[in-house]
Coordinates of C-alpha atoms and ligand atoms in Angstrom, one line a residue:
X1 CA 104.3 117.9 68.0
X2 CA 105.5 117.5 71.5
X3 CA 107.9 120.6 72.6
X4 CA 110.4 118.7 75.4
X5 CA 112.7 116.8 75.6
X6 CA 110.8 114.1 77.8
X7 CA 108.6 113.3 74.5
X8 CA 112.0 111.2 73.5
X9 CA 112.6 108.0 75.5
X10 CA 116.2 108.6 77.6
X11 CA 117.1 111.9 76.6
X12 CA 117.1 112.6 80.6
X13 CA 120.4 111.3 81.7
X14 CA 119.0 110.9 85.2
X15 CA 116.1 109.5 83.5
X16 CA 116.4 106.6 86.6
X17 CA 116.3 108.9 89.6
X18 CA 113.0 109.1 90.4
X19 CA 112.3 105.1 89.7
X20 CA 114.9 104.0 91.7
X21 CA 116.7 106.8 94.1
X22 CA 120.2 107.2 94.1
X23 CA 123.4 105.2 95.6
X24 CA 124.6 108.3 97.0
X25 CA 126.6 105.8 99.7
X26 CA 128.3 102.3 99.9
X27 CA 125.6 100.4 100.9
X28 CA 125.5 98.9 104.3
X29 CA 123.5 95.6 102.8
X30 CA 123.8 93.9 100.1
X31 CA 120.3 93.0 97.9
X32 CA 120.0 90.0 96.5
X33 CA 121.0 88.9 93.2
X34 CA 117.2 88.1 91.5
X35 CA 116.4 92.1 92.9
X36 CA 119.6 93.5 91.0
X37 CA 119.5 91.7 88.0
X38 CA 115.4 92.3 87.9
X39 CA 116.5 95.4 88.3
X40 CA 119.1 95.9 85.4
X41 CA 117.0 94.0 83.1
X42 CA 114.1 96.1 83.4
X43 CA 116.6 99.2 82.5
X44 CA 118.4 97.0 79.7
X45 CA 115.0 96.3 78.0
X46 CA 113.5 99.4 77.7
X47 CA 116.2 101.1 76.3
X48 CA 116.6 97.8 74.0
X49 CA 112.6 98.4 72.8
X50 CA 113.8 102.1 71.9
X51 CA 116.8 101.1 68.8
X52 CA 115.3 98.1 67.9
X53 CA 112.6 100.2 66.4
X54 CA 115.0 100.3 63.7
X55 CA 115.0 104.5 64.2
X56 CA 118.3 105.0 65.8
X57 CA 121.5 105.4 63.7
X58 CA 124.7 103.7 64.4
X59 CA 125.8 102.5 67.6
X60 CA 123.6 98.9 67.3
X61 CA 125.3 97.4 64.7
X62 CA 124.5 94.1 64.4
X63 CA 121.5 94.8 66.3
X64 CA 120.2 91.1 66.6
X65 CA 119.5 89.9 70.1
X66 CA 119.9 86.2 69.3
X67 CA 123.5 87.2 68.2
X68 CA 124.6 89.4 71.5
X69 CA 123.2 86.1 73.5
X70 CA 125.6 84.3 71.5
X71 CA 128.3 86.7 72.4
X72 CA 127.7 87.0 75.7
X73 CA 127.8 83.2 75.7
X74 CA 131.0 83.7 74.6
X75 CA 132.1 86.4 76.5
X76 CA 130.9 84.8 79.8
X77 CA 133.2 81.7 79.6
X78 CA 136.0 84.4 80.1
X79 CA 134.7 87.5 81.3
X80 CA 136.7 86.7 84.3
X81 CA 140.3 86.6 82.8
X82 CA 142.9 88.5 81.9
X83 CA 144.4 89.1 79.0
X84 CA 147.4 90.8 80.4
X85 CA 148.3 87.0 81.7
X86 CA 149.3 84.9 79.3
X87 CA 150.9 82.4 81.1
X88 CA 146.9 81.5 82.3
X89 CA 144.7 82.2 79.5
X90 CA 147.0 80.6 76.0
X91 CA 143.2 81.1 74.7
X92 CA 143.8 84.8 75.1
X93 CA 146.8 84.7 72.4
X94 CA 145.0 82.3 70.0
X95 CA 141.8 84.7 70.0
X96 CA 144.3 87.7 69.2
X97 CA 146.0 86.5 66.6
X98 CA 143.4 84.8 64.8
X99 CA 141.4 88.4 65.0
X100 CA 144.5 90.4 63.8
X101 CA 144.9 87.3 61.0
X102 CA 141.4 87.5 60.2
X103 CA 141.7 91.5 59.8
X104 CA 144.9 91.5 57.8
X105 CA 143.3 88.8 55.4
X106 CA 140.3 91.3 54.8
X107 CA 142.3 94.0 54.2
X108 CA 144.7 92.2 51.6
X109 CA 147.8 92.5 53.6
X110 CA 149.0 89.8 51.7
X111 CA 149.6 92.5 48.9
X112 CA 152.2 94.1 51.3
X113 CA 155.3 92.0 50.2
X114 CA 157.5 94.5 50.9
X115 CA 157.1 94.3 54.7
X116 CA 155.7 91.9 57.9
X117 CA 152.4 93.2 58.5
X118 CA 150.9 92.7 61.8
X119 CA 148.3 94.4 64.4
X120 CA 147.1 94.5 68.1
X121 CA 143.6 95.0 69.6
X122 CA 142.8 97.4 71.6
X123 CA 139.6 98.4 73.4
X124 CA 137.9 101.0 70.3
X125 CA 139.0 103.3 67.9
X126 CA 140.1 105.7 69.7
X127 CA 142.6 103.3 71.3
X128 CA 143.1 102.3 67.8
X129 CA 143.9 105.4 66.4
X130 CA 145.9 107.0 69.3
X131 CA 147.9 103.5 69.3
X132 CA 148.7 104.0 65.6
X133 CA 149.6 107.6 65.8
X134 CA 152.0 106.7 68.8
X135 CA 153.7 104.1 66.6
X136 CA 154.5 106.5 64.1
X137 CA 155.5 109.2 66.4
X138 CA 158.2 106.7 67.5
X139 CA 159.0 105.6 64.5
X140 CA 160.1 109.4 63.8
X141 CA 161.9 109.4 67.3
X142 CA 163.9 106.7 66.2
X143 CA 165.1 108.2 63.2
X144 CA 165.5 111.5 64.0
X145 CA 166.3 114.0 66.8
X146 CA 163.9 116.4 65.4
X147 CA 161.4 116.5 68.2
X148 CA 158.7 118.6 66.1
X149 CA 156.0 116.8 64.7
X150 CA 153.3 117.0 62.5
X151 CA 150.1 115.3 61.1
X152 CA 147.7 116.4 57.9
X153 CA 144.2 115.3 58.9
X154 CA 141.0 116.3 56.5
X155 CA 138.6 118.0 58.9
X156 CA 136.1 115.4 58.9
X157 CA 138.9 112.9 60.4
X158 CA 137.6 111.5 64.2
X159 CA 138.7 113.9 66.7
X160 CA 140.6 110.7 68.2
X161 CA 143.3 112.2 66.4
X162 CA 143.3 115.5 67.9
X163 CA 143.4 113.4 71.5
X164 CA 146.2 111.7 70.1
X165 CA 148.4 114.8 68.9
X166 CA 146.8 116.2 72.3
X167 CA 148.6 113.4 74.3
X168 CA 152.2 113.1 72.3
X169 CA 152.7 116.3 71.6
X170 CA 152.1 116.5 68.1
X171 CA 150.7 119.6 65.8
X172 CA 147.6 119.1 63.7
X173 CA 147.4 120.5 60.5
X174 CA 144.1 120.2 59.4
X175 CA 143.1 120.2 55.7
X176 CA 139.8 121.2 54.5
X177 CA 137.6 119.2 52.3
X178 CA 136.0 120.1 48.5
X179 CA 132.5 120.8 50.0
X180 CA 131.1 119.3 47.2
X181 CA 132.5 115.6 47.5
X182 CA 133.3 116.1 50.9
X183 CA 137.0 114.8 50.6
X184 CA 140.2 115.8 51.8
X185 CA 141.9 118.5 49.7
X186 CA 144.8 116.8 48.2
X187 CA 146.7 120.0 46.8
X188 CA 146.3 121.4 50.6
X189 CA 148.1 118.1 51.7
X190 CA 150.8 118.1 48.7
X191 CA 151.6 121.9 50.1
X192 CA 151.8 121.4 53.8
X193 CA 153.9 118.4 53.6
X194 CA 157.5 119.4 55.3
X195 CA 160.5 118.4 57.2
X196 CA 158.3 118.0 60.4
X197 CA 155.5 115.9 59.0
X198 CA 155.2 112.7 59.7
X199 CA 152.1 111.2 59.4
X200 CA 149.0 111.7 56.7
X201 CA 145.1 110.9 57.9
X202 CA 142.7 109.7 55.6
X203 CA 139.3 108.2 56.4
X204 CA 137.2 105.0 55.1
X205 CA 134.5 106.2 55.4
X206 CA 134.6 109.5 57.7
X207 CA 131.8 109.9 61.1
X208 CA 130.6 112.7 59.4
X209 CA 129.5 111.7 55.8
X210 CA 130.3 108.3 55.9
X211 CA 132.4 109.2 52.5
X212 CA 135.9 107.6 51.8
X213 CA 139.4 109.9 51.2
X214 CA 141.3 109.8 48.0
X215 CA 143.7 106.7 50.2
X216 CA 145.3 106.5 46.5
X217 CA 146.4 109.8 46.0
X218 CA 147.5 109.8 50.0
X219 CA 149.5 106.8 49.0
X220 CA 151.5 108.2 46.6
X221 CA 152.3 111.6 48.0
X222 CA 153.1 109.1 51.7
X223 CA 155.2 106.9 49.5
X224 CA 156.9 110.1 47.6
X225 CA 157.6 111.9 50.8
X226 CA 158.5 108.8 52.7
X227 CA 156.0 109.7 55.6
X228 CA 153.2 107.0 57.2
X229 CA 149.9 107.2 56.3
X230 CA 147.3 106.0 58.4
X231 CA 143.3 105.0 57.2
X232 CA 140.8 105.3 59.3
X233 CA 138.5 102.4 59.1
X234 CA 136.9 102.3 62.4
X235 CA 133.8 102.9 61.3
X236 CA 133.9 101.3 57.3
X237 CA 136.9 98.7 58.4
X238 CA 134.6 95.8 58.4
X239 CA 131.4 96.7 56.0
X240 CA 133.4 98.6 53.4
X241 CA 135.4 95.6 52.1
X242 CA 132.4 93.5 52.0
X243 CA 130.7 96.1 49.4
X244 CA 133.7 96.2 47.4
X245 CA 133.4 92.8 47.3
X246 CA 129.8 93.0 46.3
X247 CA 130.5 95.4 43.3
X248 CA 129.1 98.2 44.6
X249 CA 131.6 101.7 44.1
X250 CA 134.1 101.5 46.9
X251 CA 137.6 102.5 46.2
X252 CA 140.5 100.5 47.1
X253 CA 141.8 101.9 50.6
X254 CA 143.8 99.2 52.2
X255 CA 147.4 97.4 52.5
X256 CA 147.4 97.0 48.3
X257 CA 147.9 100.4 48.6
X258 CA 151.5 100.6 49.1
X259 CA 151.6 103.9 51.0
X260 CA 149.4 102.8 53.5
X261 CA 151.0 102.1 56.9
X262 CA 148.5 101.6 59.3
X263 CA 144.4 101.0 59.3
X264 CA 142.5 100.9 62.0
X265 CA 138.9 98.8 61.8
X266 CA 136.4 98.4 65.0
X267 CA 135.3 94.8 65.6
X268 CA 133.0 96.1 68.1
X269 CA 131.3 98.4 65.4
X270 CA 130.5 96.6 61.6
X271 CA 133.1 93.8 62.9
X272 CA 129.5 92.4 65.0
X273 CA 131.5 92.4 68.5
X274 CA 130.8 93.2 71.7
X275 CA 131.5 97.2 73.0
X276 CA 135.2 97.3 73.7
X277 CA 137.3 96.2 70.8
X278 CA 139.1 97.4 67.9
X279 CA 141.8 96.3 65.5
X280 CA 144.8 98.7 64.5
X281 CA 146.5 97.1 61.7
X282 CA 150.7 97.7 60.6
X283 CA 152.2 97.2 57.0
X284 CA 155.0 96.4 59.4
X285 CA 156.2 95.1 62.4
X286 CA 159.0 97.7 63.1
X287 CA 156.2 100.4 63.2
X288 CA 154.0 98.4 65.7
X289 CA 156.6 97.8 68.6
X290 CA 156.3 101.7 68.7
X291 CA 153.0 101.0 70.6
X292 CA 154.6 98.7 72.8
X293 CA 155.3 99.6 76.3
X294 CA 158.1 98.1 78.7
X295 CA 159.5 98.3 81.9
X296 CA 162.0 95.8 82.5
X297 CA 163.4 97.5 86.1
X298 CA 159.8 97.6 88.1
X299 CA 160.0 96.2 91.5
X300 CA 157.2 94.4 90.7
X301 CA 159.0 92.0 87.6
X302 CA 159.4 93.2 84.3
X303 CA 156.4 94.2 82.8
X304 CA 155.2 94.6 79.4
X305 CA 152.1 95.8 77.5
X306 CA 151.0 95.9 74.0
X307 CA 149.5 99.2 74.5
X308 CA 147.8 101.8 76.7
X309 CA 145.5 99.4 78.3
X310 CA 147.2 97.5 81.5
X311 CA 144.5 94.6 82.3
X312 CA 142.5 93.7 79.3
X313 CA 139.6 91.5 79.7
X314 CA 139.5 88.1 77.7
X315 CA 136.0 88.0 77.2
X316 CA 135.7 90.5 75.1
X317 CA 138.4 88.8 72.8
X318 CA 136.4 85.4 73.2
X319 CA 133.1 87.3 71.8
X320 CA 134.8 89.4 69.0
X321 CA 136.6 85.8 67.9
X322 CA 133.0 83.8 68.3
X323 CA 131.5 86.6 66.2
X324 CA 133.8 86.3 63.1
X325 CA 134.1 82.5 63.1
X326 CA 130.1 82.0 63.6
X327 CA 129.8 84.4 60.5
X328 CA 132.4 84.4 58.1
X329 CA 132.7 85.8 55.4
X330 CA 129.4 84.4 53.6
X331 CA 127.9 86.1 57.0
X332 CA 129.4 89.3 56.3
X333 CA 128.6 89.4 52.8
X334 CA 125.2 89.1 53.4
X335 CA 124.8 91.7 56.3
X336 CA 126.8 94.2 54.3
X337 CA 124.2 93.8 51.3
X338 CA 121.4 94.4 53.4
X339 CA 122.9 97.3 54.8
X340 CA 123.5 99.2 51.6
X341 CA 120.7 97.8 50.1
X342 CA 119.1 99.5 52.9
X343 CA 121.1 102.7 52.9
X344 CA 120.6 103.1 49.1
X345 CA 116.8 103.1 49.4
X346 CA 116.8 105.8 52.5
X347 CA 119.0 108.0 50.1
X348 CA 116.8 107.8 47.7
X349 CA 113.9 109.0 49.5
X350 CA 116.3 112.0 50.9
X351 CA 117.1 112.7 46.8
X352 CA 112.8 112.6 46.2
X353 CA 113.2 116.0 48.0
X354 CA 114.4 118.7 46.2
X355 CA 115.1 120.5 49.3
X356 CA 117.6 118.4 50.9
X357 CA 120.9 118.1 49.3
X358 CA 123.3 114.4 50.3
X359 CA 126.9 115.2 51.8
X360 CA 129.1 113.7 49.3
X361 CA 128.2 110.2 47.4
X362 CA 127.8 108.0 50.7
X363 CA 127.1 104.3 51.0
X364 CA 126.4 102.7 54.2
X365 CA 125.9 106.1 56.2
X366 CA 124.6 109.1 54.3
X367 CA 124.3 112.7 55.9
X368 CA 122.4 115.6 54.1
X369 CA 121.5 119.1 54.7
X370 CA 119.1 122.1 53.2
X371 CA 119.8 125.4 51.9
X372 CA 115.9 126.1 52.2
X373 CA 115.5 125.4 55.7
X374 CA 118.0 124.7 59.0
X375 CA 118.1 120.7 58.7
X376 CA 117.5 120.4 62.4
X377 CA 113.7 121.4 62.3
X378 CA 114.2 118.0 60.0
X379 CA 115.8 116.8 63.0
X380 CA 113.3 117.7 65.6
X381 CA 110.4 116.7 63.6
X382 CA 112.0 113.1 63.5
X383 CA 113.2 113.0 66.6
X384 CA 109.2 113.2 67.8
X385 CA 108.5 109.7 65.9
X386 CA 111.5 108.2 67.5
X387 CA 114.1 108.5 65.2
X388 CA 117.6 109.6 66.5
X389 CA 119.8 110.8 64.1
X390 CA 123.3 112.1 64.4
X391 CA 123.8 115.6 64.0
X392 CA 126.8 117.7 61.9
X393 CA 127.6 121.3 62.2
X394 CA 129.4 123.3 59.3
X395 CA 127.7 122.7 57.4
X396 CA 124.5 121.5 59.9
X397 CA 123.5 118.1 58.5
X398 CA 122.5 115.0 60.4
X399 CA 123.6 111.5 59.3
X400 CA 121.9 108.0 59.3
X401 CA 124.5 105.8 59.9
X402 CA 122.5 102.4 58.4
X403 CA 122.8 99.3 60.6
X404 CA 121.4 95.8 61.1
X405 CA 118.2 97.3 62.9
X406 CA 117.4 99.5 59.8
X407 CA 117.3 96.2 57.3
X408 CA 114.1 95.2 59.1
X409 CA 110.6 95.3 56.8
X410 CA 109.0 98.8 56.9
X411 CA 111.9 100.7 58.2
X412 CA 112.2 102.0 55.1
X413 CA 108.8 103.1 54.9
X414 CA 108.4 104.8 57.5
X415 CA 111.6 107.0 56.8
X416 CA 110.0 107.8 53.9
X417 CA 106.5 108.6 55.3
X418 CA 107.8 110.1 58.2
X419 CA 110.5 112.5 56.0
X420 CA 107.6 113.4 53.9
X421 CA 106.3 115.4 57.2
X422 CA 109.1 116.4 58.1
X423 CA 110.2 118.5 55.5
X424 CA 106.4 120.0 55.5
X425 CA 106.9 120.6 59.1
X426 CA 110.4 122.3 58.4
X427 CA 109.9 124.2 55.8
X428 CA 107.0 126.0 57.8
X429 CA 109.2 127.3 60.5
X430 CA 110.3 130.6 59.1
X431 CA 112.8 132.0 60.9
X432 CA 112.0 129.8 64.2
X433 CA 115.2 128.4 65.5
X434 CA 115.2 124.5 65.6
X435 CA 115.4 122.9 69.3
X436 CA 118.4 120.6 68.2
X437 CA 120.7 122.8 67.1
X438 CA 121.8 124.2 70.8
X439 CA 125.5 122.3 70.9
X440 CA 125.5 120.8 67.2
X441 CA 126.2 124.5 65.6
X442 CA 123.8 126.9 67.0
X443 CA 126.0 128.9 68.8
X444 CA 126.0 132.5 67.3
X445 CA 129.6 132.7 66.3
X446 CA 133.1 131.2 66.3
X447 CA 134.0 134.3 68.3
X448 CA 136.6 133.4 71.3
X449 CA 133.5 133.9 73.6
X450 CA 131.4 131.9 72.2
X451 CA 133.9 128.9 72.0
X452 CA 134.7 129.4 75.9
X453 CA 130.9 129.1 76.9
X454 CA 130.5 126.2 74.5
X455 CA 134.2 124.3 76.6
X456 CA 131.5 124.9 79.7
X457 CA 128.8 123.5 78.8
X458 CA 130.5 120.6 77.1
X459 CA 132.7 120.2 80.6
X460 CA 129.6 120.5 82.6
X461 CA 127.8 117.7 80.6
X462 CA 130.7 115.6 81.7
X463 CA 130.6 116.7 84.7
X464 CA 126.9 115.5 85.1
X465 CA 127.5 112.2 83.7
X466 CA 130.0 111.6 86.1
X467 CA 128.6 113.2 89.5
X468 CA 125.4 112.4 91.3
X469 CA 122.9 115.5 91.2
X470 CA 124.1 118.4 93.5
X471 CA 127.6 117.8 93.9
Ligands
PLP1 C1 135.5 107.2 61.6 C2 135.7 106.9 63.1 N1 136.9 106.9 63.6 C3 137.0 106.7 65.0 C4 136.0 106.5 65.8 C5 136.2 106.3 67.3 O1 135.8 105.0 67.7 P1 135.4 104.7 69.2 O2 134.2 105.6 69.6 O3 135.2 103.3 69.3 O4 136.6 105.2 70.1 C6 134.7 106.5 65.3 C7 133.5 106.3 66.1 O5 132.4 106.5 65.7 C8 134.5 106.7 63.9 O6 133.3 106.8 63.3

């Protein structure tokens, strides 16, 4: 086995440097087109060739070539309009609200006849999510002059919500999860419910695990309690309903729920779209003009936005529409099988090993950890034949979130060949600490100490991704 990080392709995130020096300066000249695009495709291949091994989880999702240069198609007819004005691009508004009707069909908001639903797009889930938790925060405004609030979030839920309560001023309670199923402790919610609270979390399916809250039992206690209660479907919003569809085991976590307020579900994830898109979805319309944002007095006209984004850009709505029309449902159906097809038969080479344990009972991402070993020697091992998992810290685990670039012929195979090793490789380590495991848990202690020099290194990280080298 290799021992540094340059054995993996990218992992340097100056990895360009040397090839092509730096723009430290507006250049005086321009270069010509053929030299800068020769130039960008040369880096957009070679970090293509790396996923499309099949070995990298999430991220790719449709991970088909011929179907980004269909999107980009798409995406290049308007890639030069905005969104933000309507009275120029009416293709803008049909694209929207064909998405958002699209969306709400999936997710059976016809069953909500109690109330208008609706949505808005924004430009991820985290857009998503803050834009959901916003609504509800001024929903509570509205009704209240109490000026405390509070959210119940399992651990597991996407730190997008801590950005959120972060950003409106709003206090997380977080509920742990049965470490055996992985889900959000119920009874903890039921008991931390109070005059302040006004919003539960639950996820379909969680980053972590890939596993799917109790959304009934959230229902009921939103619905008893007269609180919102919003699902996180980023990542399972558009995969998860195709499965149910498919018979496979997958809980009802949508707008037939009756406590459910708000879902949101990222087109630009298992939706097949283009990076930058997301649906956030409202049981009704009162709760969504929370996210809106006016200012009818501006010098400049009266403005108004949907929500935080100001410009939006058109193309990306052109591209997320193309992708569901050119698939539909039939297209949808049939990715989703592959996926868990695919899923199913990696967990079942995990389950061959009686040293690893699965997270949960997963579907279309699965994460699993040892008690015999620390998982990341797993982690290393894999990451020397290519494979890039993502990794999970208390407990450490690492995930395979399974995509379109896993469903290819021998992927499977290898997984299981190369997982054979791996475990041979990890369980031979002793007491040797695994290299992957510096940020994703292997810092000595939750002690304040150790929690400030982690906030430096994670700000310095940024900082490097951000600066050129020596500033
Ligand atoms: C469950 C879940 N929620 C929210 C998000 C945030 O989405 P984004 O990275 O598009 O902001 C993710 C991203 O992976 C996710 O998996």
């Amino acid at each position: 086995m290799g021992n540094s990080d340059t054995d993996v392709p990218f992992s340097g995130i100056r990895a360009y440097r040397e090839r092509y020096g730096v723009n430290d300066h507006f250049p005086d000249k321009g270069r010509s087109e053929q030299e800068v695009l020769q130039e960008l495709r040369d880096m957009a291949v070679a970090e293509d060739d790396f996923w499309q091994t099949g070995r990298c989880s999430g991220s790719l999702y449709r991970g088909n070539m011929e179907h980004y240069a269909f999107l980009n198609q798409a995406a290049s007819l308007y890639s030069h309009v905005n969104a933000l004005q309507r009275d120029i691009c009416p293709s803008a508004t049909r694209f929207e609200s064909e998405i958002i009707a699209m969306t709400l069909d999936m997710m059976h908001a016809g069953a909500a006849t109690d109330a208008t639903p609706c949505g808005a797009l924004t430009t991820g889930g985290t857009d998503s999510i803050m834009s959901a938790v916003l609504a509800h925060r001024e929903k509570a405004r509205r009704q209240s002059t109490e000026r405390r609030h509070e959210m119940i979030l399992p651990m597991t839920a996407h730190p997008a919500f801590e950005k959120a309560a972060h950003l409106f001023d709003i206090e997380i309670v977080s509920a742990p999860i049965d470490p055996k199923t992985t889900l959000i402790d119920v009874d903890f919610v039921r008991d931390h419910i109070n005059q302040y609270t006004i919003l539960l979390v639950g996820s379909a399916g969680n980053y972590p695990y890939g596993t799917i809250d109790p959304i009934e039992q959230l229902s009921e206690l939103a619905l008893q309690h007269g609180v919102g209660l919003h699902v996180d479907g980023c990542l399972g919003g558009f995969i998860l309903p195709w499965g149910e569809a498919l018979g496979y085991d997958i809980p009802v976590f949508d707008f037939r729920l009756p406590g459910v307020s708000s879902i949101s579900a990222d087109t630009h994830k298992y939706g097949y779209g283009l990076k930058g898109t997301s649906v956030v979805l409202y049981r009704d319309k009162a709760l969504r003009e929370g996210q809106y944002f006016l200012s009818e007095m501006w010098t400049g006209g009266k403005y108004f936005s949907p929500g935080m984004a100001g410009s939006r850009p058109t193309g990306l709505l052109a591209a997320t529409w193309a992708s569901m029309v050119s698939l539909g449902k039939e297209g949808y159906l049939k990715l989703a099988k592959a996926i868990f097809e695919t899923s199913f038969a990696m967990q079942a080479e995990v389950a061959r090993h009686p040293e690893l344990c699965m997270m949960g009972k997963p579907t279309f991402c699965f994460s699993f950890r040892s008690d015999e070993f620390e998982i990341y020697h797993i982690n290393d091992f894999m990451r020397q034949r290519g494979w890039r998992f993502n990794g999970q810290q208390y407990p450490n685990a690492i995930h395979m979130c399974v995509t379109g670039p896993q469903t290819q012929p021998g992927v499977v195979e290898s997984f299981a060949a190369d997982l054979d090793e791996a475990v041979a490789y990890a369980k031979g380590q002793g007491q040797t600490p695994a290299k992957s495991s510096a940020i994703y848990g292997g810092l000595p202690s939750d002690e304040p100490e150790a929690q400030n020099m982690l906030r430096q290194i994670l700000v310095q990280l940024l900082d490097s991704m951000h600066d050129l080298p020596d500033k």
